[in-house]
């Protein structure tokens, strides 16, 4: 007896749906720049975000994110505080002003 072709079509449909979901997923904030870190923090409640969430929102690799974070902190745009593994980044007044100036009107 011949097996049903419907069972082989289901994986095709599932794969097609996953591909469509990936294609329709929104792009990172600003293409993974130091400004995308500021923009993500500016969008966060009270300008504070956990570093892991901030990295994900920025769309940056770990190395690029850590270098951008260091430059932004050294420039006075944000501060990092908290226990190791539970650090939060917070916009300074200067960082909030810069993020606001760069937003479209």
mmCIF file of N, CA and C in Angstrom:
data_model
loop_
_atom_site.group_PDB
_atom_site.id
_atom_site.type_symbol
_atom_site.label_atom_id
_atom_site.label_comp_id
_atom_site.label_asym_id
_atom_site.label_seq_id
_atom_site.Cartn_x
_atom_site.Cartn_y
_atom_site.Cartn_z
ATOM 1 N N UNK A 1 0.812 -1.164 0.000
ATOM 2 C CA UNK A 1 0.000 0.000 0.000
ATOM 3 C C UNK A 1 0.874 1.253 0.000
ATOM 4 N N UNK A 2 0.455 2.293 -0.694
ATOM 5 C CA UNK A 2 1.219 3.524 -0.817
ATOM 6 C C UNK A 2 0.921 4.438 0.375
ATOM 7 N N UNK A 3 1.974 5.052 0.961
ATOM 8 C CA UNK A 3 1.753 5.952 2.106
ATOM 9 C C UNK A 3 1.229 7.303 1.626
ATOM 10 N N UNK A 4 0.549 7.974 2.507
ATOM 11 C CA UNK A 4 -0.067 9.260 2.181
ATOM 12 C C UNK A 4 1.000 10.338 1.993
ATOM 13 N N UNK A 5 0.826 11.166 0.985
ATOM 14 C CA UNK A 5 1.747 12.270 0.742
ATOM 15 C C UNK A 5 1.466 13.448 1.682
ATOM 16 N N UNK A 6 0.328 13.447 2.373
ATOM 17 C CA UNK A 6 -0.030 14.527 3.292
ATOM 18 C C UNK A 6 0.969 14.625 4.442
ATOM 19 N N UNK A 7 1.509 13.504 4.890
ATOM 20 C CA UNK A 7 2.461 13.542 6.002
ATOM 21 C C UNK A 7 3.773 14.199 5.601
ATOM 22 N N UNK A 8 4.148 14.145 4.335
ATOM 23 C CA UNK A 8 5.380 14.797 3.906
ATOM 24 C C UNK A 8 5.155 16.285 3.610
ATOM 25 N N UNK A 9 3.919 16.693 3.437
ATOM 26 C CA UNK A 9 3.606 18.085 3.142
ATOM 27 C C UNK A 9 3.578 18.925 4.419
ATOM 28 N N UNK A 10 3.233 18.330 5.551
ATOM 29 C CA UNK A 10 3.163 19.055 6.823
ATOM 30 C C UNK A 10 4.523 19.653 7.209
ATOM 31 N N UNK A 11 5.639 18.900 7.146
ATOM 32 C CA UNK A 11 6.932 19.517 7.470
ATOM 33 C C UNK A 11 7.275 20.682 6.530
ATOM 34 N N UNK A 12 6.879 20.564 5.282
ATOM 35 C CA UNK A 12 7.107 21.662 4.340
ATOM 36 C C UNK A 12 6.371 22.920 4.791
ATOM 37 N N UNK A 13 5.106 22.771 5.174
ATOM 38 C CA UNK A 13 4.311 23.919 5.628
ATOM 39 C C UNK A 13 4.881 24.519 6.907
ATOM 40 N N UNK A 14 5.314 23.673 7.837
ATOM 41 C CA UNK A 14 5.900 24.171 9.088
ATOM 42 C C UNK A 14 7.184 24.938 8.808
ATOM 43 N N UNK A 15 8.034 24.418 7.945
ATOM 44 C CA UNK A 15 9.269 25.103 7.577
ATOM 45 C C UNK A 15 8.999 26.425 6.887
ATOM 46 N N UNK A 16 8.007 26.437 6.031
ATOM 47 C CA UNK A 16 7.632 27.665 5.335
ATOM 48 C C UNK A 16 7.139 28.721 6.308
ATOM 49 N N UNK A 17 6.375 28.300 7.299
ATOM 50 C CA UNK A 17 5.868 29.234 8.304
ATOM 51 C C UNK A 17 7.011 29.801 9.150
ATOM 52 N N UNK A 18 7.946 28.975 9.561
ATOM 53 C CA UNK A 18 9.092 29.444 10.342
ATOM 54 C C UNK A 18 9.922 30.442 9.540
ATOM 55 N N UNK A 19 10.139 30.148 8.274
ATOM 56 C CA UNK A 19 10.898 31.058 7.411
ATOM 57 C C UNK A 19 10.202 32.409 7.307
ATOM 58 N N UNK A 20 8.896 32.403 7.162
ATOM 59 C CA UNK A 20 8.118 33.643 7.064
ATOM 60 C C UNK A 20 8.218 34.435 8.377
ATOM 61 N N UNK A 21 8.150 33.759 9.513
ATOM 62 C CA UNK A 21 8.254 34.427 10.814
ATOM 63 C C UNK A 21 9.619 35.086 10.981
ATOM 64 N N UNK A 22 10.683 34.407 10.574
ATOM 65 C CA UNK A 22 12.022 34.983 10.658
ATOM 66 C C UNK A 22 12.168 36.195 9.748
ATOM 67 N N UNK A 23 11.614 36.098 8.562
ATOM 68 C CA UNK A 23 11.708 37.192 7.591
ATOM 69 C C UNK A 23 10.928 38.419 8.067
ATOM 70 N N UNK A 24 9.808 38.199 8.748
ATOM 71 C CA UNK A 24 8.947 39.292 9.193
ATOM 72 C C UNK A 24 9.361 39.870 10.550
ATOM 73 N N UNK A 25 10.362 39.298 11.184
ATOM 74 C CA UNK A 25 10.815 39.773 12.492
ATOM 75 C C UNK A 25 11.432 41.164 12.339
ATOM 76 N N UNK A 26 11.140 42.092 13.266
ATOM 77 C CA UNK A 26 11.690 43.445 13.148
ATOM 78 C C UNK A 26 13.205 43.465 13.296
ATOM 79 N N UNK A 27 13.828 44.410 12.631
ATOM 80 C CA UNK A 27 15.278 44.565 12.683
ATOM 81 C C UNK A 27 15.687 45.182 14.017
ATOM 82 N N UNK A 28 16.943 45.026 14.426
ATOM 83 C CA UNK A 28 17.427 45.657 15.645
ATOM 84 C C UNK A 28 17.257 47.179 15.585
ATOM 85 N N UNK A 29 17.288 47.813 16.738
ATOM 86 C CA UNK A 29 16.971 49.234 16.880
ATOM 87 C C UNK A 29 17.622 50.133 15.840
ATOM 88 N N UNK A 30 18.936 50.170 15.781
ATOM 89 C CA UNK A 30 19.598 51.072 14.841
ATOM 90 C C UNK A 30 20.753 50.389 14.132
ATOM 91 N N UNK A 31 20.670 49.107 13.929
ATOM 92 C CA UNK A 31 21.704 48.398 13.209
ATOM 93 C C UNK A 31 22.915 48.051 14.049
ATOM 94 N N UNK A 32 22.806 48.091 15.347
ATOM 95 C CA UNK A 32 23.903 47.662 16.200
ATOM 96 C C UNK A 32 25.014 48.665 16.343
ATOM 97 N N UNK A 33 24.696 49.875 16.725
ATOM 98 C CA UNK A 33 25.703 50.904 16.986
ATOM 99 C C UNK A 33 25.602 51.338 18.442
ATOM 100 N N UNK A 34 26.543 52.144 18.868
ATOM 101 C CA UNK A 34 26.477 52.674 20.228
ATOM 102 C C UNK A 34 25.188 53.464 20.420
ATOM 103 N N UNK A 35 24.725 54.119 19.363
ATOM 104 C CA UNK A 35 23.484 54.851 19.490
ATOM 105 C C UNK A 35 22.302 53.921 19.726
ATOM 106 N N UNK A 36 22.334 52.713 19.193
ATOM 107 C CA UNK A 36 21.229 51.787 19.434
ATOM 108 C C UNK A 36 21.140 51.424 20.914
ATOM 109 N N UNK A 37 22.266 51.464 21.612
ATOM 110 C CA UNK A 37 22.253 51.252 23.066
ATOM 111 C C UNK A 37 21.523 52.415 23.730
ATOM 112 N N UNK A 38 21.883 53.649 23.352
ATOM 113 C CA UNK A 38 21.217 54.828 23.911
ATOM 114 C C UNK A 38 19.726 54.840 23.576
ATOM 115 N N UNK A 39 19.389 54.500 22.345
ATOM 116 C CA UNK A 39 17.987 54.494 21.922
ATOM 117 C C UNK A 39 17.182 53.469 22.718
ATOM 118 N N UNK A 40 17.746 52.286 22.930
ATOM 119 C CA UNK A 40 17.044 51.250 23.699
ATOM 120 C C UNK A 40 16.847 51.704 25.141
ATOM 121 N N UNK A 41 17.862 52.327 25.720
ATOM 122 C CA UNK A 41 17.727 52.820 27.090
ATOM 123 C C UNK A 41 16.711 53.949 27.175
ATOM 124 N N UNK A 42 16.692 54.811 26.169
ATOM 125 C CA UNK A 42 15.731 55.922 26.149
ATOM 126 C C UNK A 42 14.304 55.388 26.075
ATOM 127 N N UNK A 43 14.096 54.247 25.433
ATOM 128 C CA UNK A 43 12.769 53.648 25.315
ATOM 129 C C UNK A 43 12.377 52.853 26.566
ATOM 130 N N UNK A 44 13.369 52.512 27.399
ATOM 131 C CA UNK A 44 13.108 51.710 28.594
ATOM 132 C C UNK A 44 12.456 52.562 29.680
ATOM 133 N N UNK A 45 11.713 51.894 30.543
ATOM 134 C CA UNK A 45 11.065 52.582 31.653
ATOM 135 C C UNK A 45 12.128 53.181 32.566
ATOM 136 N N UNK A 46 12.056 54.472 32.802
ATOM 137 C CA UNK A 46 12.970 55.241 33.645
ATOM 138 C C UNK A 46 14.419 55.188 33.160
ATOM 139 N N UNK A 47 14.639 54.821 31.897
ATOM 140 C CA UNK A 47 15.985 54.807 31.334
ATOM 141 C C UNK A 47 16.904 53.774 31.949
ATOM 142 N N UNK A 48 16.338 52.688 32.467
ATOM 143 C CA UNK A 48 17.114 51.625 33.118
ATOM 144 C C UNK A 48 16.787 50.295 32.457
ATOM 145 N N UNK A 49 17.845 49.473 32.218
ATOM 146 C CA UNK A 49 17.622 48.165 31.610
ATOM 147 C C UNK A 49 18.748 47.222 32.032
ATOM 148 N N UNK A 50 18.398 45.953 32.231
ATOM 149 C CA UNK A 50 19.398 44.920 32.520
ATOM 150 C C UNK A 50 20.319 44.783 31.312
ATOM 151 N N UNK A 51 21.615 44.550 31.576
ATOM 152 C CA UNK A 51 22.585 44.498 30.475
ATOM 153 C C UNK A 51 22.246 43.431 29.439
ATOM 154 N N UNK A 52 21.783 42.271 29.866
ATOM 155 C CA UNK A 52 21.424 41.216 28.904
ATOM 156 C C UNK A 52 20.293 41.645 27.988
ATOM 157 N N UNK A 53 19.283 42.287 28.566
ATOM 158 C CA UNK A 53 18.162 42.772 27.759
ATOM 159 C C UNK A 53 18.606 43.904 26.841
ATOM 160 N N UNK A 54 19.492 44.741 27.345
ATOM 161 C CA UNK A 54 19.989 45.865 26.554
ATOM 162 C C UNK A 54 20.808 45.383 25.361
ATOM 163 N N UNK A 55 21.636 44.368 25.576
ATOM 164 C CA UNK A 55 22.416 43.826 24.459
ATOM 165 C C UNK A 55 21.488 43.269 23.394
ATOM 166 N N UNK A 56 20.484 42.535 23.807
ATOM 167 C CA UNK A 56 19.536 41.959 22.851
ATOM 168 C C UNK A 56 18.803 43.060 22.089
ATOM 169 N N UNK A 57 18.384 44.104 22.792
ATOM 170 C CA UNK A 57 17.662 45.206 22.147
ATOM 171 C C UNK A 57 18.548 45.983 21.182
ATOM 172 N N UNK A 58 19.847 46.023 21.462
ATOM 173 C CA UNK A 58 20.767 46.776 20.613
ATOM 174 C C UNK A 58 21.087 46.051 19.316
ATOM 175 N N UNK A 59 20.950 44.719 19.313
ATOM 176 C CA UNK A 59 21.265 43.939 18.125
ATOM 177 C C UNK A 59 22.758 43.791 17.891
ATOM 178 N N UNK A 60 23.550 43.935 18.927
ATOM 179 C CA UNK A 60 25.004 43.895 18.797
ATOM 180 C C UNK A 60 25.562 42.570 19.318
ATOM 181 N N UNK A 61 26.741 42.192 18.809
ATOM 182 C CA UNK A 61 27.446 41.031 19.344
ATOM 183 C C UNK A 61 27.965 41.387 20.737
ATOM 184 N N UNK A 62 28.347 40.385 21.500
ATOM 185 C CA UNK A 62 28.830 40.625 22.862
ATOM 186 C C UNK A 62 30.022 41.576 22.862
ATOM 187 N N UNK A 63 30.997 41.341 21.991
ATOM 188 C CA UNK A 63 32.197 42.167 21.961
ATOM 189 C C UNK A 63 31.872 43.609 21.575
ATOM 190 N N UNK A 64 31.108 43.796 20.510
ATOM 191 C CA UNK A 64 30.735 45.147 20.084
ATOM 192 C C UNK A 64 29.928 45.860 21.166
ATOM 193 N N UNK A 65 29.020 45.123 21.799
ATOM 194 C CA UNK A 65 28.193 45.703 22.857
ATOM 195 C C UNK A 65 29.056 46.144 24.034
ATOM 196 N N UNK A 66 29.970 45.292 24.471
ATOM 197 C CA UNK A 66 30.797 45.647 25.635
ATOM 198 C C UNK A 66 31.686 46.848 25.341
ATOM 199 N N UNK A 67 32.208 46.931 24.117
ATOM 200 C CA UNK A 67 33.038 48.092 23.744
ATOM 201 C C UNK A 67 32.196 49.364 23.674
ATOM 202 N N UNK A 68 31.009 49.278 23.111
ATOM 203 C CA UNK A 68 30.118 50.443 23.029
ATOM 204 C C UNK A 68 29.698 50.885 24.429
ATOM 205 N N UNK A 69 29.384 49.929 25.284
ATOM 206 C CA UNK A 69 28.986 50.236 26.653
ATOM 207 C C UNK A 69 30.100 50.969 27.386
ATOM 208 N N UNK A 70 31.325 50.512 27.205
ATOM 209 C CA UNK A 70 32.469 51.155 27.859
ATOM 210 C C UNK A 70 32.654 52.587 27.347
ATOM 211 N N UNK A 71 32.565 52.781 26.030
ATOM 212 C CA UNK A 71 32.705 54.134 25.461
ATOM 213 C C UNK A 71 31.608 55.065 25.962
ATOM 214 N N UNK A 72 30.376 54.557 26.019
ATOM 215 C CA UNK A 72 29.257 55.379 26.480
ATOM 216 C C UNK A 72 29.403 55.732 27.962
ATOM 217 N N UNK A 73 29.863 54.796 28.754
ATOM 218 C CA UNK A 73 30.081 55.068 30.182
ATOM 219 C C UNK A 73 31.227 56.062 30.369
ATOM 220 N N UNK A 74 32.322 55.866 29.622
ATOM 221 C CA UNK A 74 33.468 56.783 29.713
ATOM 222 C C UNK A 74 33.096 58.198 29.272
ATOM 223 N N UNK A 75 32.133 58.307 28.360
ATOM 224 C CA UNK A 75 31.693 59.610 27.855
ATOM 225 C C UNK A 75 30.634 60.259 28.738
ATOM 226 N N UNK A 76 30.150 59.528 29.732
ATOM 227 C CA UNK A 76 29.167 60.082 30.652
ATOM 228 C C UNK A 76 27.733 59.969 30.189
ATOM 229 N N UNK A 77 27.463 59.111 29.197
ATOM 230 C CA UNK A 77 26.108 58.951 28.682
ATOM 231 C C UNK A 77 25.280 57.947 29.481
ATOM 232 N N UNK A 78 25.927 57.032 30.174
ATOM 233 C CA UNK A 78 25.219 56.047 30.979
ATOM 234 C C UNK A 78 26.101 55.585 32.127
ATOM 235 N N UNK A 79 25.467 54.953 33.111
ATOM 236 C CA UNK A 79 26.188 54.335 34.217
ATOM 237 C C UNK A 79 25.789 52.866 34.284
ATOM 238 N N UNK A 80 26.684 52.045 34.802
ATOM 239 C CA UNK A 80 26.418 50.623 34.989
ATOM 240 C C UNK A 80 26.586 50.332 36.479
ATOM 241 N N UNK A 81 25.583 49.669 37.064
ATOM 242 C CA UNK A 81 25.645 49.335 38.483
ATOM 243 C C UNK A 81 24.979 47.994 38.724
ATOM 244 N N UNK A 82 25.222 47.436 39.901
ATOM 245 C CA UNK A 82 24.603 46.168 40.284
ATOM 246 C C UNK A 82 25.626 45.083 40.507
ATOM 247 N N UNK A 83 25.144 43.963 41.019
ATOM 248 C CA UNK A 83 25.981 42.798 41.283
ATOM 249 C C UNK A 83 26.410 42.151 39.967
ATOM 250 N N UNK A 84 27.599 41.539 39.929
ATOM 251 C CA UNK A 84 28.034 40.840 38.714
ATOM 252 C C UNK A 84 26.978 39.827 38.258
ATOM 253 N N UNK A 85 26.655 39.902 36.972
ATOM 254 C CA UNK A 85 25.640 39.037 36.401
ATOM 255 C C UNK A 85 24.235 39.614 36.495
ATOM 256 N N UNK A 86 24.082 40.683 37.265
ATOM 257 C CA UNK A 86 22.771 41.331 37.427
ATOM 258 C C UNK A 86 22.900 42.839 37.252
ATOM 259 N N UNK A 87 23.864 43.261 36.433
ATOM 260 C CA UNK A 87 24.093 44.685 36.247
ATOM 261 C C UNK A 87 22.987 45.324 35.426
ATOM 262 N N UNK A 88 22.757 46.594 35.711
ATOM 263 C CA UNK A 88 21.808 47.421 34.965
ATOM 264 C C UNK A 88 22.541 48.621 34.400
ATOM 265 N N UNK A 89 22.099 49.063 33.248
ATOM 266 C CA UNK A 89 22.602 50.306 32.664
ATOM 267 C C UNK A 89 21.519 51.352 32.851
ATOM 268 N N UNK A 90 21.944 52.578 33.135
ATOM 269 C CA UNK A 90 20.991 53.675 33.310
ATOM 270 C C UNK A 90 21.506 54.897 32.578
ATOM 271 N N UNK A 91 20.609 55.541 31.842
ATOM 272 C CA UNK A 91 20.958 56.771 31.141
ATOM 273 C C UNK A 91 21.263 57.867 32.151
ATOM 274 N N UNK A 92 22.262 58.664 31.859
ATOM 275 C CA UNK A 92 22.491 59.883 32.619
ATOM 276 C C UNK A 92 21.663 60.981 31.967
ATOM 277 N N UNK A 93 21.638 62.139 32.579
ATOM 278 C CA UNK A 93 20.917 63.269 31.988
ATOM 279 C C UNK A 93 21.500 63.600 30.621
ATOM 280 N N UNK A 94 22.827 63.573 30.521
ATOM 281 C CA UNK A 94 23.493 63.840 29.245
ATOM 282 C C UNK A 94 23.102 62.800 28.196
ATOM 283 N N UNK A 95 23.088 61.535 28.574
ATOM 284 C CA UNK A 95 22.706 60.469 27.647
ATOM 285 C C UNK A 95 21.274 60.603 27.176
ATOM 286 N N UNK A 96 20.374 60.977 28.080
ATOM 287 C CA UNK A 96 18.974 61.168 27.707
ATOM 288 C C UNK A 96 18.830 62.346 26.744
ATOM 289 N N UNK A 97 19.602 63.403 26.977
ATOM 290 C CA UNK A 97 19.559 64.570 26.087
ATOM 291 C C UNK A 97 20.054 64.214 24.687
ATOM 292 N N UNK A 98 21.143 63.463 24.599
ATOM 293 C CA UNK A 98 21.702 63.062 23.316
ATOM 294 C C UNK A 98 20.717 62.164 22.574
ATOM 295 N N UNK A 99 20.126 61.202 23.274
ATOM 296 C CA UNK A 99 19.158 60.291 22.639
ATOM 297 C C UNK A 99 17.946 61.076 22.137
ATOM 298 N N UNK A 100 17.494 62.055 22.901
ATOM 299 C CA UNK A 100 16.337 62.864 22.488
ATOM 300 C C UNK A 100 16.662 63.735 21.274
ATOM 301 N N UNK A 101 17.860 64.285 21.220
ATOM 302 C CA UNK A 101 18.253 65.121 20.079
ATOM 303 C C UNK A 101 18.341 64.336 18.787
ATOM 304 N N UNK A 102 18.722 63.082 18.882
ATOM 305 C CA UNK A 102 18.923 62.269 17.688
ATOM 306 C C UNK A 102 17.633 61.627 17.176
ATOM 307 N N UNK A 103 16.563 61.707 17.935
ATOM 308 C CA UNK A 103 15.291 61.118 17.498
ATOM 309 C C UNK A 103 14.642 61.989 16.438
ATOM 310 N N UNK A 104 13.969 61.354 15.473
ATOM 311 C CA UNK A 104 13.245 62.143 14.476
ATOM 312 C C UNK A 104 12.119 62.947 15.130
ATOM 313 N N UNK A 105 11.857 64.104 14.608
ATOM 314 C CA UNK A 105 10.821 64.974 15.187
ATOM 315 C C UNK A 105 9.437 64.508 14.865
#
